[in-house]
Tab-separated table of C-alpha atoms in Angstrom:
chain	number	residue	atom	x	y	z
A	36	MET	CA	70.472	-28.166	-133.796
A	37	ARG	CA	72.862	-25.273	-133.146
A	38	GLN	CA	71.233	-23.095	-135.807
A	39	GLN	CA	67.837	-23.972	-134.387
A	40	LEU	CA	68.915	-22.631	-130.979
A	41	LEU	CA	69.975	-19.221	-132.274
A	42	THR	CA	68.004	-17.551	-129.497
A	43	PHE	CA	70.073	-19.405	-126.939
A	44	ASP	CA	73.337	-18.560	-128.700
A	45	ARG	CA	72.563	-14.837	-128.780
A	46	VAL	CA	72.774	-14.373	-125.018
A	47	ASP	CA	76.444	-15.401	-125.028
A	48	ASN	CA	77.438	-12.574	-127.313
A	49	ARG	CA	75.902	-9.623	-125.485
A	50	LYS	CA	77.310	-7.539	-122.729
A	51	CYS	CA	75.016	-7.912	-119.775
A	52	GLY	CA	75.966	-4.611	-118.222
A	53	CYS	CA	76.261	-6.198	-114.799
A	54	ALA	CA	79.302	-4.778	-113.024
A	55	ARG	CA	80.248	-8.245	-111.807
A	56	HIS	CA	80.940	-9.647	-115.271
A	57	GLY	CA	80.726	-6.830	-117.774
A	58	ILE	CA	84.388	-7.129	-118.720
A	59	ALA	CA	84.178	-10.871	-119.231
A	60	ALA	CA	81.003	-10.529	-121.273
A	61	GLU	CA	82.511	-7.779	-123.433
A	62	SER	CA	85.673	-9.847	-123.970
A	63	GLY	CA	83.453	-12.732	-124.915
A	64	ALA	CA	81.653	-10.592	-127.469
A	65	VAL	CA	84.967	-9.721	-129.131
A	66	ILE	CA	85.996	-13.362	-129.201
A	67	ALA	CA	82.591	-14.409	-130.531
A	68	ARG	CA	82.781	-11.848	-133.367
A	69	ALA	CA	86.237	-13.137	-134.284
A	70	GLN	CA	84.949	-16.713	-134.324
A	71	ARG	CA	82.297	-15.754	-136.883
A	72	LEU	CA	84.878	-14.672	-139.468
A	73	PRO	CA	84.676	-16.847	-142.584
A	74	ARG	CA	87.490	-19.291	-143.232
A	75	GLY	CA	90.327	-17.608	-145.038
A	76	ALA	CA	88.952	-14.139	-144.376
A	77	GLY	CA	91.382	-11.533	-145.565
A	78	GLY	CA	93.513	-13.708	-147.814
A	79	GLU	CA	93.266	-15.442	-151.144
A	80	ASN	CA	94.794	-18.705	-149.991
A	81	GLY	CA	93.413	-18.700	-146.456
A	82	THR	CA	96.742	-18.266	-144.694
A	83	GLU	CA	95.704	-14.985	-143.070
A	84	GLY	CA	92.550	-16.649	-141.747
A	85	HIS	CA	94.592	-19.520	-140.343
A	86	ALA	CA	97.032	-17.122	-138.688
A	87	ALA	CA	94.121	-15.163	-137.216
A	88	GLY	CA	92.618	-18.397	-135.887
A	89	GLU	CA	95.910	-19.338	-134.260
A	90	ALA	CA	96.244	-15.862	-132.743
A	91	LEU	CA	92.695	-16.103	-131.393
A	92	ARG	CA	93.386	-19.527	-129.876
A	93	LYS	CA	96.557	-18.207	-128.241
A	94	ALA	CA	94.738	-15.163	-126.854
A	95	GLN	CA	91.987	-17.395	-125.468
A	96	ASP	CA	94.550	-19.675	-123.824
A	97	GLU	CA	96.271	-16.680	-122.224
A	98	TYR	CA	92.926	-15.334	-121.027
A	99	ILE	CA	92.108	-18.684	-119.377
A	100	VAL	CA	95.507	-18.699	-117.650
A	101	GLY	CA	94.786	-15.189	-116.387
A	102	LEU	CA	91.385	-16.219	-115.063
A	103	ASP	CA	92.939	-19.190	-113.281
A	104	THR	CA	95.756	-17.042	-111.843
A	105	PHE	CA	93.644	-14.321	-110.261
A	106	PRO	CA	91.548	-14.664	-107.096
A	107	ASP	CA	89.128	-17.531	-106.743
A	108	ILE	CA	85.978	-15.543	-107.514
A	109	ALA	CA	82.752	-16.479	-109.254
A	110	SER	CA	83.170	-14.022	-112.126
A	111	ASN	CA	86.497	-15.586	-113.171
A	112	HIS	CA	84.985	-19.067	-113.170
A	113	GLY	CA	81.915	-17.803	-115.034
A	114	ALA	CA	84.044	-16.183	-117.735
A	115	LYS	CA	86.134	-19.333	-118.043
A	116	GLY	CA	82.992	-21.462	-118.267
A	117	TRP	CA	81.544	-19.310	-121.036
A	118	LEU	CA	84.762	-19.283	-123.049
A	119	GLU	CA	85.393	-23.005	-122.660
A	120	ALA	CA	81.807	-23.725	-123.719
A	121	GLU	CA	82.305	-21.646	-126.861
A	122	ARG	CA	85.526	-23.543	-127.538
A	123	GLY	CA	83.676	-26.850	-127.229
A	124	ASN	CA	85.298	-27.902	-123.952
A	125	LEU	CA	81.999	-28.678	-122.256
A	126	ILE	CA	83.329	-30.673	-119.306
A	127	VAL	CA	85.750	-27.888	-118.352
A	128	ALA	CA	82.987	-25.329	-118.965
A	129	ARG	CA	80.497	-27.075	-116.699
A	130	ASP	CA	83.108	-27.520	-113.976
A	131	ALA	CA	83.947	-23.810	-114.087
A	132	LEU	CA	80.281	-22.789	-114.032
A	133	ASN	CA	79.547	-25.141	-111.135
A	134	LYS	CA	82.498	-23.631	-109.259
A	135	ALA	CA	81.130	-20.132	-109.982
A	136	THR	CA	77.690	-20.950	-108.593
A	137	SER	CA	79.156	-22.709	-105.567
A	138	LEU	CA	81.312	-19.664	-104.757
A	139	ASP	CA	78.439	-17.250	-105.349
A	140	PRO	CA	74.969	-18.804	-105.681
A	141	ASN	CA	73.673	-15.337	-106.596
A	142	TYR	CA	75.869	-14.937	-109.674
A	143	ALA	CA	73.249	-14.687	-112.419
A	144	PHE	CA	75.671	-14.878	-115.358
A	145	ALA	CA	76.790	-18.409	-114.441
A	146	TRP	CA	73.162	-19.561	-114.137
A	147	VAL	CA	72.376	-18.094	-117.552
A	148	ILE	CA	75.289	-19.861	-119.239
A	149	LYS	CA	74.466	-23.130	-117.458
A	150	GLY	CA	70.977	-22.743	-118.907
A	151	VAL	CA	72.390	-22.124	-122.381
A	152	LEU	CA	74.407	-25.344	-122.178
A	153	SER	CA	71.351	-27.273	-121.015
A	154	ALA	CA	69.287	-25.843	-123.887
A	155	ARG	CA	71.984	-26.782	-126.398
A	156	ASP	CA	71.774	-30.329	-125.028
A	157	GLY	CA	67.996	-30.295	-125.493
A	158	LYS	CA	67.373	-30.216	-121.727
A	159	PHE	CA	64.856	-27.396	-121.821
A	160	VAL	CA	63.285	-28.142	-118.441
A	161	ASP	CA	66.705	-27.736	-116.810
A	162	ALA	CA	67.416	-24.625	-118.883
A	163	VAL	CA	64.173	-22.979	-117.773
A	164	GLU	CA	64.942	-23.789	-114.140
A	165	MET	CA	68.407	-22.218	-114.386
A	166	TRP	CA	67.157	-19.143	-116.228
A	167	LYS	CA	64.386	-18.630	-113.690
A	168	LYS	CA	67.039	-18.798	-110.975
A	169	ALA	CA	69.058	-16.147	-112.854
A	170	ARG	CA	65.958	-13.973	-113.265
A	171	SER	CA	65.177	-14.225	-109.545
A	172	ILE	CA	68.688	-12.916	-108.845
A	173	GLU	CA	68.802	-10.280	-111.573
A	174	PRO	CA	65.305	-9.557	-112.941
A	175	SER	CA	66.569	-7.171	-115.632
A	176	TYR	CA	69.105	-9.620	-117.099
A	177	PRO	CA	69.081	-8.988	-120.894
A	178	ASN	CA	66.860	-11.349	-122.889
A	179	ILE	CA	66.154	-13.615	-119.917
A	180	ASN	CA	62.391	-13.577	-120.455
A	181	GLN	CA	62.869	-14.393	-124.154
A	182	LEU	CA	65.108	-17.322	-123.297
A	183	ILE	CA	62.604	-18.694	-120.819
A	184	ALA	CA	59.668	-18.240	-123.208
A	185	GLU	CA	61.485	-19.956	-126.072
A	186	ALA	CA	62.585	-22.883	-123.900
A	187	GLU	CA	59.069	-23.245	-122.461
A	188	LYS	CA	57.820	-23.878	-126.019
A	189	ARG	CA	60.403	-26.637	-126.510
A	190	LYS	CA	59.953	-28.549	-123.249
């Protein structure tokens, strides 16, 4: 299913360019590239890959602590939601994204990621609704029309 939803995965790994979450999106792109490294990359017995994985996990944990420490703003919750979703912590991710949209209902990034999670769950009607909300806020959001069109086909 995950491979089938490649279109929905792609949005997570691109910098939106929006000043409100450009840093979080760029950080996410770096983390996402690191997560795509093959097991054992860089070493014959895989120890370097394991060490890199541990370093990545530690960096992600520190990033989450930083997001939780700084002001209670939508962009911090959105970044946390995206990262936790990529780490497989979907309950924490959804809570963070819901907090982001409650703090700032016009924060397009959070709506996009909420849509991605819905699409990954096969809830394409919900995904389309969230992406249309994001598009109404930020009409030039990268790939938003592609996401909506693809999900419309799968409803």
